[in-house]
Tab-separated table of C-alpha atoms in Angstrom:
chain	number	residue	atom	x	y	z
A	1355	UNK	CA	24.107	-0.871	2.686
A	1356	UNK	CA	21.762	2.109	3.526
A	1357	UNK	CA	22.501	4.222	6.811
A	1358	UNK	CA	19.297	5.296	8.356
A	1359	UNK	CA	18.326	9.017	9.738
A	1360	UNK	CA	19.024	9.060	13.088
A	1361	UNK	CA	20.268	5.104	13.437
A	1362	UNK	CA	23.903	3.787	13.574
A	1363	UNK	CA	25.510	3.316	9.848
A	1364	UNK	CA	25.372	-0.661	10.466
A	1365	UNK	CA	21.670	-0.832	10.095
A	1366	UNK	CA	21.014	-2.929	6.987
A	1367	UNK	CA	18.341	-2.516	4.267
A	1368	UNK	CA	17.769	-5.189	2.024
A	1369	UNK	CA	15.758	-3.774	-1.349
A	1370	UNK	CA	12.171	-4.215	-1.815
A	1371	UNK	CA	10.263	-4.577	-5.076
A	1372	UNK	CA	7.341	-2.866	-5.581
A	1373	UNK	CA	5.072	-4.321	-8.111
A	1374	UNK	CA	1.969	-2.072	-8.201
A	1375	UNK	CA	-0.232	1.190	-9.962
A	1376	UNK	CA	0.629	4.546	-10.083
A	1377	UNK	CA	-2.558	6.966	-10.605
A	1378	UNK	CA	-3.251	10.719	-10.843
A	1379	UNK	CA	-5.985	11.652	-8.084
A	1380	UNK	CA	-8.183	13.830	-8.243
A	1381	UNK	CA	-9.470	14.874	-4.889
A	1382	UNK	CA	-12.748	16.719	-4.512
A	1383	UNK	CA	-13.668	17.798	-0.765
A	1384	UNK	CA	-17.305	17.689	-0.121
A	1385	UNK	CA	-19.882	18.112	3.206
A	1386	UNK	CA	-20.951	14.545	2.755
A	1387	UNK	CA	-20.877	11.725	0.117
A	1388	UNK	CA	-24.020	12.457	-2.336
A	1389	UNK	CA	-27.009	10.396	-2.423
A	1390	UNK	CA	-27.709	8.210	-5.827
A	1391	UNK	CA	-28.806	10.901	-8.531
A	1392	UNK	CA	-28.127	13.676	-6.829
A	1393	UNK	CA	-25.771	16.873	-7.340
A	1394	UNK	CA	-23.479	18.042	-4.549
A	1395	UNK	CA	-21.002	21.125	-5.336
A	1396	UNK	CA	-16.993	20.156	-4.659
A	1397	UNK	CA	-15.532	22.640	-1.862
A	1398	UNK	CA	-12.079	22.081	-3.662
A	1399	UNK	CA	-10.346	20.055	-5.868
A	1400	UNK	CA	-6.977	18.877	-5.672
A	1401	UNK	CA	-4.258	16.631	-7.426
A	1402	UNK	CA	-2.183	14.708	-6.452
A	1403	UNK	CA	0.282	11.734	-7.456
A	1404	UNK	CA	-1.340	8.283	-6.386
A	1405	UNK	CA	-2.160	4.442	-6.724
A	1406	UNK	CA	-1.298	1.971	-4.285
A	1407	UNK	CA	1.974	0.723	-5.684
A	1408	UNK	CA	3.770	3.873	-6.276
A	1409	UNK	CA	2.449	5.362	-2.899
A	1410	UNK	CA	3.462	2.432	-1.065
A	1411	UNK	CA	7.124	2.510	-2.474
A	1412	UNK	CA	7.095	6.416	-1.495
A	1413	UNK	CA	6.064	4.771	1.746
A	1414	UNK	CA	9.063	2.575	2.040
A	1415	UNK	CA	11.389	4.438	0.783
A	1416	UNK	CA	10.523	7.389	3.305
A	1417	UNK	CA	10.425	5.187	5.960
A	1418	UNK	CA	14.486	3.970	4.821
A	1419	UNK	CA	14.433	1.194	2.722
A	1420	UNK	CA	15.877	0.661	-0.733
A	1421	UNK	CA	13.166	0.414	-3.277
A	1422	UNK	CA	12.275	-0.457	-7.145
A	1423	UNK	CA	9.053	-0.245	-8.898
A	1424	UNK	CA	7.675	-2.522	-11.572
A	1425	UNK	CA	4.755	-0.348	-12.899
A	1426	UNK	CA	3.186	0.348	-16.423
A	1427	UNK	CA	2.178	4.516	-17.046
A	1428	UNK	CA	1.483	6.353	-20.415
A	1429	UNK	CA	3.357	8.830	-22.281
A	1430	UNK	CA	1.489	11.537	-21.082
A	1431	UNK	CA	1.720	14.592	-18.365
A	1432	UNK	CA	1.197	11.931	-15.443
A	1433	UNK	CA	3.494	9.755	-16.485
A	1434	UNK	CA	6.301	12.355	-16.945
A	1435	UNK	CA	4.723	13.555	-13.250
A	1436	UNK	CA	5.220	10.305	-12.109
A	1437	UNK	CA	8.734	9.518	-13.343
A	1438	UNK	CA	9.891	13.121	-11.570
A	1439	UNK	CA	8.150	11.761	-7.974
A	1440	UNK	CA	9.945	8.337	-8.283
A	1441	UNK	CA	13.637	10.269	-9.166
A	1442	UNK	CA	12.917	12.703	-6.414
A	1443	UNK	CA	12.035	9.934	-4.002
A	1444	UNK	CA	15.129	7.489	-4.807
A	1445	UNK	CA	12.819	5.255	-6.203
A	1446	UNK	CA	14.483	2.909	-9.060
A	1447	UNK	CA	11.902	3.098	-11.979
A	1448	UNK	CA	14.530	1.038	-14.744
A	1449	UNK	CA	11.519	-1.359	-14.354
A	1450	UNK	CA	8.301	1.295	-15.113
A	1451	UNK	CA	7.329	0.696	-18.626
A	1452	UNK	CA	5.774	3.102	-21.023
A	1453	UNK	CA	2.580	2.840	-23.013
A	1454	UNK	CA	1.758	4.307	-26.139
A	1455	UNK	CA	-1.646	5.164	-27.131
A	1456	UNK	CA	-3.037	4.460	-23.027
A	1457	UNK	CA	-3.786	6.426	-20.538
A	1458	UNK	CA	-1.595	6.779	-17.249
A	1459	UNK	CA	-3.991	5.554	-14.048
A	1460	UNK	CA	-6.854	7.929	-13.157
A	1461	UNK	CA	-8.339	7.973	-9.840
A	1462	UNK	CA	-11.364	10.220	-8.599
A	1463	UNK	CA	-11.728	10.760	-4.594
A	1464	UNK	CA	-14.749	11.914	-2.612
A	1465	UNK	CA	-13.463	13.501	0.354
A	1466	UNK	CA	-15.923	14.193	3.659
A	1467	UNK	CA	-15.855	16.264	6.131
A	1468	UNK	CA	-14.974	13.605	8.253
A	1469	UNK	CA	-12.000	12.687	6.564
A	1470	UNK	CA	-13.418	9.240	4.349
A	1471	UNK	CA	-12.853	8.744	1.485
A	1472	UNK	CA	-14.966	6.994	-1.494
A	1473	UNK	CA	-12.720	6.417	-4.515
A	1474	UNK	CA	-13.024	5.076	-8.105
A	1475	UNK	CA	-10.277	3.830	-10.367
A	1476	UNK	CA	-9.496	4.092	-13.969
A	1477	UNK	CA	-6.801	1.520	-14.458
A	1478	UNK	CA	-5.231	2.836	-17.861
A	1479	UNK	CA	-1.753	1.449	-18.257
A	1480	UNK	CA	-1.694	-0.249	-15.062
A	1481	UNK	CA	-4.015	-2.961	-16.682
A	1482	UNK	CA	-1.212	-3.824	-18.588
A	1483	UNK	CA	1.487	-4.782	-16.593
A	1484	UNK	CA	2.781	-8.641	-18.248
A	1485	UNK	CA	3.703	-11.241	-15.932
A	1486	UNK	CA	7.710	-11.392	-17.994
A	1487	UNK	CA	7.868	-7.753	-16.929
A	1488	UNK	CA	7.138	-8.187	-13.573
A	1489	UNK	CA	9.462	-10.885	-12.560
A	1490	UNK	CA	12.519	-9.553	-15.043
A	1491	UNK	CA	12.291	-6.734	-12.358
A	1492	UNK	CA	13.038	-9.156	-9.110
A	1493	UNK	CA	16.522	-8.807	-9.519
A	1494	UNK	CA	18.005	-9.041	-5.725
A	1495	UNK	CA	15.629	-7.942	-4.245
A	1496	UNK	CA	14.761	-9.838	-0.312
A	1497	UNK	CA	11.170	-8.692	-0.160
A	1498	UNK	CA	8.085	-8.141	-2.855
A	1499	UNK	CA	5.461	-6.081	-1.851
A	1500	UNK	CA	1.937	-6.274	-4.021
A	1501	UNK	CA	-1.433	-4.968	-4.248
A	1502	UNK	CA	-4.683	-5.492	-6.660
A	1503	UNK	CA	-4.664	-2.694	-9.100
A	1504	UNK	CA	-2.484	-4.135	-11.529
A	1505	UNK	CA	-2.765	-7.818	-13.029
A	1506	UNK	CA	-3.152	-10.422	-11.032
A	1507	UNK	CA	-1.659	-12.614	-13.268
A	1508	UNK	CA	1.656	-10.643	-13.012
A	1509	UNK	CA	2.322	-10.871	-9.665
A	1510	UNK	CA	1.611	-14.386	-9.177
A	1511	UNK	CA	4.361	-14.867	-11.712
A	1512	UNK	CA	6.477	-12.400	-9.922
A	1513	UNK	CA	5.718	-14.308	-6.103
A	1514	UNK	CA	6.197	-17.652	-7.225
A	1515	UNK	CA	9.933	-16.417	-9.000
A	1516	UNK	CA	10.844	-14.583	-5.868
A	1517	UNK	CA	9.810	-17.382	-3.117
A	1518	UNK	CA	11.781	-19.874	-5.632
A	1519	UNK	CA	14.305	-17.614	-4.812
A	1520	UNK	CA	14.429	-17.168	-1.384
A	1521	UNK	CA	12.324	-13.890	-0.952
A	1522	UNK	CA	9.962	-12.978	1.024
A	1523	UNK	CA	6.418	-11.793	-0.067
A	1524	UNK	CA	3.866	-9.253	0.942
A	1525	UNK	CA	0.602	-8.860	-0.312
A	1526	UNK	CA	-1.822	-6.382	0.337
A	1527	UNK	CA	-4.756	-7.472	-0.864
A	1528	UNK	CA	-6.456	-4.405	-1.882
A	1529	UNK	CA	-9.201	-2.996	-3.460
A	1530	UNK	CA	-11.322	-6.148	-2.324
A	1531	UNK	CA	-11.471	-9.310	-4.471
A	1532	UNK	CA	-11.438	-13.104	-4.544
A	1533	UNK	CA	-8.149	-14.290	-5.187
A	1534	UNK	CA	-6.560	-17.772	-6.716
A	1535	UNK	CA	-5.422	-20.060	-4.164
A	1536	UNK	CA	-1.815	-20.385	-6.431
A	1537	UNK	CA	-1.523	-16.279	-5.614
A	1538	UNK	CA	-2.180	-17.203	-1.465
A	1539	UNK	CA	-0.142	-19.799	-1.717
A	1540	UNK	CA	2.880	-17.862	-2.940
A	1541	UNK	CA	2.223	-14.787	-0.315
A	1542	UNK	CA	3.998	-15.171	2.526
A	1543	UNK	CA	2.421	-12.577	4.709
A	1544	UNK	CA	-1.538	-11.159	3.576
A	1545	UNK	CA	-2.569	-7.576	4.332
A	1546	UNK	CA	-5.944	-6.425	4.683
A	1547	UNK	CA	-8.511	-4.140	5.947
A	1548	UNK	CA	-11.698	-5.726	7.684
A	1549	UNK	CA	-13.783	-5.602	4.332
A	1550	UNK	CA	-10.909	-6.946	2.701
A	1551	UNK	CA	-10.648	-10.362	4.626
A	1552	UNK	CA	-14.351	-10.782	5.127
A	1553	UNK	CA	-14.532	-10.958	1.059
A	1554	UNK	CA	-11.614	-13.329	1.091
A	1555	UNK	CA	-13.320	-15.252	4.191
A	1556	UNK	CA	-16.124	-15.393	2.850
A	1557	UNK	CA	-17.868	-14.762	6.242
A	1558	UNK	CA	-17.970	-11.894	8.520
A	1559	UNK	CA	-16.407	-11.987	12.007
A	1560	UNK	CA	-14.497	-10.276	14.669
A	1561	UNK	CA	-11.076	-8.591	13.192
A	1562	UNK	CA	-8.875	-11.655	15.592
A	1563	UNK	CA	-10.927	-14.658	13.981
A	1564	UNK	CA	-11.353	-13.435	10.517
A	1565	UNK	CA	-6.982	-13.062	10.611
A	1566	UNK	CA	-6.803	-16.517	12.190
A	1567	UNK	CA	-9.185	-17.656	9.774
A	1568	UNK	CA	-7.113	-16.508	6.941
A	1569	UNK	CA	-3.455	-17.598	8.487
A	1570	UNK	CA	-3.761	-21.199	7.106
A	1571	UNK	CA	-4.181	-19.998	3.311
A	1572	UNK	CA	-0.490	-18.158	3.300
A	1573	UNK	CA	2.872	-19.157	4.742
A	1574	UNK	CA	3.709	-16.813	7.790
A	1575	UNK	CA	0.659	-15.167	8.251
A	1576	UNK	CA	-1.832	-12.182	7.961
A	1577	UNK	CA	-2.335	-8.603	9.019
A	1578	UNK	CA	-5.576	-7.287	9.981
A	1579	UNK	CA	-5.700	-3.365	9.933
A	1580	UNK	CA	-9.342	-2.200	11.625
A	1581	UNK	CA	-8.570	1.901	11.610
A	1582	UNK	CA	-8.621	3.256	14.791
A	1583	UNK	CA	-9.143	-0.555	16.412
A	1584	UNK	CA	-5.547	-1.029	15.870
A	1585	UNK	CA	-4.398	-4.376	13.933
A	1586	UNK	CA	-3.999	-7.893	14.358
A	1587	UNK	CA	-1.368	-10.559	13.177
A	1588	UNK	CA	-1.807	-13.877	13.378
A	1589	UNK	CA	0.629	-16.268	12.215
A	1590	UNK	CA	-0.382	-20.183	11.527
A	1591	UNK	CA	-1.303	-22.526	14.439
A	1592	UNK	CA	-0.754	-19.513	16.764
A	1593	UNK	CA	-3.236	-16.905	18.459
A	1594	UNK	CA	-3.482	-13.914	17.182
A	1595	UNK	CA	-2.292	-10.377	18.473
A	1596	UNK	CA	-3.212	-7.169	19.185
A	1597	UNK	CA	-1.211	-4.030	18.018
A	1598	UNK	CA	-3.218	-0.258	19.237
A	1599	UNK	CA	-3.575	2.220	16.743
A	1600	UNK	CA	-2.224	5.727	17.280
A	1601	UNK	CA	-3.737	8.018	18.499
A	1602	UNK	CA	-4.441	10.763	15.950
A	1603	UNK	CA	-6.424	13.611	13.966
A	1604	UNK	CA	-7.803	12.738	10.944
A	1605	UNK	CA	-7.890	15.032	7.918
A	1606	UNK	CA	-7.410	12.889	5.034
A	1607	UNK	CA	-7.079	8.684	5.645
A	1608	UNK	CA	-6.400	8.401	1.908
A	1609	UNK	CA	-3.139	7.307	2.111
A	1610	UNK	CA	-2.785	6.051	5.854
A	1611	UNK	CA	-3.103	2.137	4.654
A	1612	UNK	CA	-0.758	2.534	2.071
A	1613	UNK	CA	1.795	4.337	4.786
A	1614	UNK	CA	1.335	0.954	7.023
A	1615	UNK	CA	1.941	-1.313	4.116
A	1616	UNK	CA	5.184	0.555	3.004
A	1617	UNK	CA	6.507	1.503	6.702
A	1618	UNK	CA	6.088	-2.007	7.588
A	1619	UNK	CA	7.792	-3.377	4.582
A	1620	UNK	CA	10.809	-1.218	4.993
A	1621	UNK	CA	10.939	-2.504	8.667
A	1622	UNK	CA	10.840	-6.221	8.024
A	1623	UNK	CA	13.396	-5.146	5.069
A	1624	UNK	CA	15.301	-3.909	7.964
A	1625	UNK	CA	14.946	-7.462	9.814
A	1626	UNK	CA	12.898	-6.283	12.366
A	1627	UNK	CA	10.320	-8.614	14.199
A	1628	UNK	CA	6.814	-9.035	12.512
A	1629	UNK	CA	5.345	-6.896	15.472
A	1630	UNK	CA	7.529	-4.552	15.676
A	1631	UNK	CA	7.132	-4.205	11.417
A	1632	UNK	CA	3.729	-3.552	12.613
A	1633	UNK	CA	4.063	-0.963	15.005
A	1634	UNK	CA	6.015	1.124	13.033
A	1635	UNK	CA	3.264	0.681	10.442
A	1636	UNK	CA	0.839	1.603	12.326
A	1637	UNK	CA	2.792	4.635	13.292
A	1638	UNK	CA	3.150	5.729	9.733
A	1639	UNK	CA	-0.678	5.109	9.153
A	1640	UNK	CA	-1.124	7.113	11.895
A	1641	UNK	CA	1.021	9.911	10.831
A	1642	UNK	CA	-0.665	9.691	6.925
A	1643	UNK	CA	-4.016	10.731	8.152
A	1644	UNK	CA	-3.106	14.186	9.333
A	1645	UNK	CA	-2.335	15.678	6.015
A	1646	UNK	CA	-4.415	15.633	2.736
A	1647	UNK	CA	-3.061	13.750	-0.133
A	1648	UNK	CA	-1.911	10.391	-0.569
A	1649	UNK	CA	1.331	11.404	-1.451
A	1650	UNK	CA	2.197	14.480	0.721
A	1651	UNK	CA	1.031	12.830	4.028
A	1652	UNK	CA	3.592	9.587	3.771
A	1653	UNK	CA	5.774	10.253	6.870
A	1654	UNK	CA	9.412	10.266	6.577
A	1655	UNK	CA	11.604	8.008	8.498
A	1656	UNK	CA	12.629	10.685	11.636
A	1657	UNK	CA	9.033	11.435	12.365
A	1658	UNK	CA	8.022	7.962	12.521
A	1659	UNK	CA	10.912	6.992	14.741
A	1660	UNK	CA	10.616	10.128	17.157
A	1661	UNK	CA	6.635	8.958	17.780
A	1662	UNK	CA	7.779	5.615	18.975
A	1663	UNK	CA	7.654	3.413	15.831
């Protein structure tokens, strides 16, 4: 039982697996993104701990829930970088396994002036991640939470062991792919952005249709995050809803939809309602785009209570 900042001690956290990347970013701020073929000078560059998985169990476990990770790094600086963020965070990591001989994750960010972001990924040891290794890490845990940048093949393994046993699963289906239907079929609630269900669509449409569109392919339902549009959810056979983004100043939305996938996790961990999961999400994606850096800019827990989430 974890006692929450600035809750009563009888709130209740069940743990969450994380199955998912971790990557060193490199961050270069520029005026604009360049043309093709042409030189643009940096402003600045920055690092900074990254990848979806291992931000979005920061995310969660910021936010108050108890997390693990099932990840694959190197044996180099990152990794050691990485193992010192997940210690510091109270992140398990008895499931992170260690590659000889390959690289930890690598990714390289284009920063604007307007705060987007254009990003490429070096996968490294995240490639590797085996499907054994990701479901020997379920364990007890009540919720799995998923993304695209390692194997695909692994967490279908991992969804189908944990809805066997009882748990609930998350995907966020990011960066943008087609997926098997066995991997849909064993998510039971989708995440993505608009470009993320109009590749899974296979059609473009309003944010409300393309979520009721994709409802029917998983067993609870999907959320639609459109930015400053707000999101939708819309669970099978029912209309879909609206939840209002934030209000908020953007200097950096690099890590804002990882913040909504782990805030949200950690409240349906907590047993809140779907909608009110997404609220606080929101919230926390919010929050994430008023600092640079993946990393630094996932809120903690108090500051995503005290602005209503």
């Amino acid at each position: 039982m974890l006692a929450s900042l600035g809750e009563p001690p009888e709130v209740t956290m069940r743990r969450i697996l994380v199955i998912g990347s971790y990557n060193r970013d490199t961050v270069l701020r520029v005026p604009r993104f360049p043309q093709p073929g042409e030189t643009l000078a940096a402003r600045a560059l920055d690092r900074f701990h990254g990848g979806k998985g291992s931000n979005q169990a920061v995310a969660a476990a910021r936010a108050g829930a108890a997390v693990s990770l099932a990840a694959a790094i190197g044996t180099d600086e990152a990794a050691e970088a990485a193992l010192a963020l997940w210690a510091a965070e109270g992140i398990g990591a008895a499931s992170v396994h260690r590659r000889a001989g390959v690289p930890t994750g690598e990714a390289l960010i284009l920063l604007d002036d307007r705060g987007e972001n254009e990003i490429v990924i070096v996968g490294g040891a995240n490639a590797t991640l085996a499907p054994e290794e990701a479901v020997a890490a379920l364990g007890v845990s009540a919720l799995v939470l998923a993304q695209l940048e390692t194997p695909v093949e692994a967490t279908l393994a991992a969804f189908v062991a944990a809805r066997a046993a009882g748990a609930r699963t998350l995907l966020n289906a990011a960066p943008a792919q087609v997926l098997p239907e066995a991997l849909l079929d064993a998510t039971a609630i989708l995440m993505v952005n608009e470009t993320e269900a109009e590749r899974l669509a296979g059609r473009s449409g309003a944010p409300a249709d393309l979520a009721a569109a994709l409802a029917s392919r998983v067993a609870e339902g999907v959320v639609l995050t459109a930015g400053a549009a707000g999101a939708w959810w819309a669970a099978r056979g029912a209309a879909p809803s609206h939840v209002p983004a934030v209000p908020t100043d953007v200097v950096d939305s690099t890590g804002s939809g990882d913040a909504f996938a782990g805030a949200m996790a950690a409240g349906l961990a907590e047993g809140l309602p779907i909608e009110a999961a997404l609220r606080r999400g929101a919230t926390a994606g919010a929050l994430a785009c008023r600092r640079l850096g993946a990393v630094p800019s996932l809120p903690r827990r108090a500051e995503i209570l005290a602005l209503g989430g």
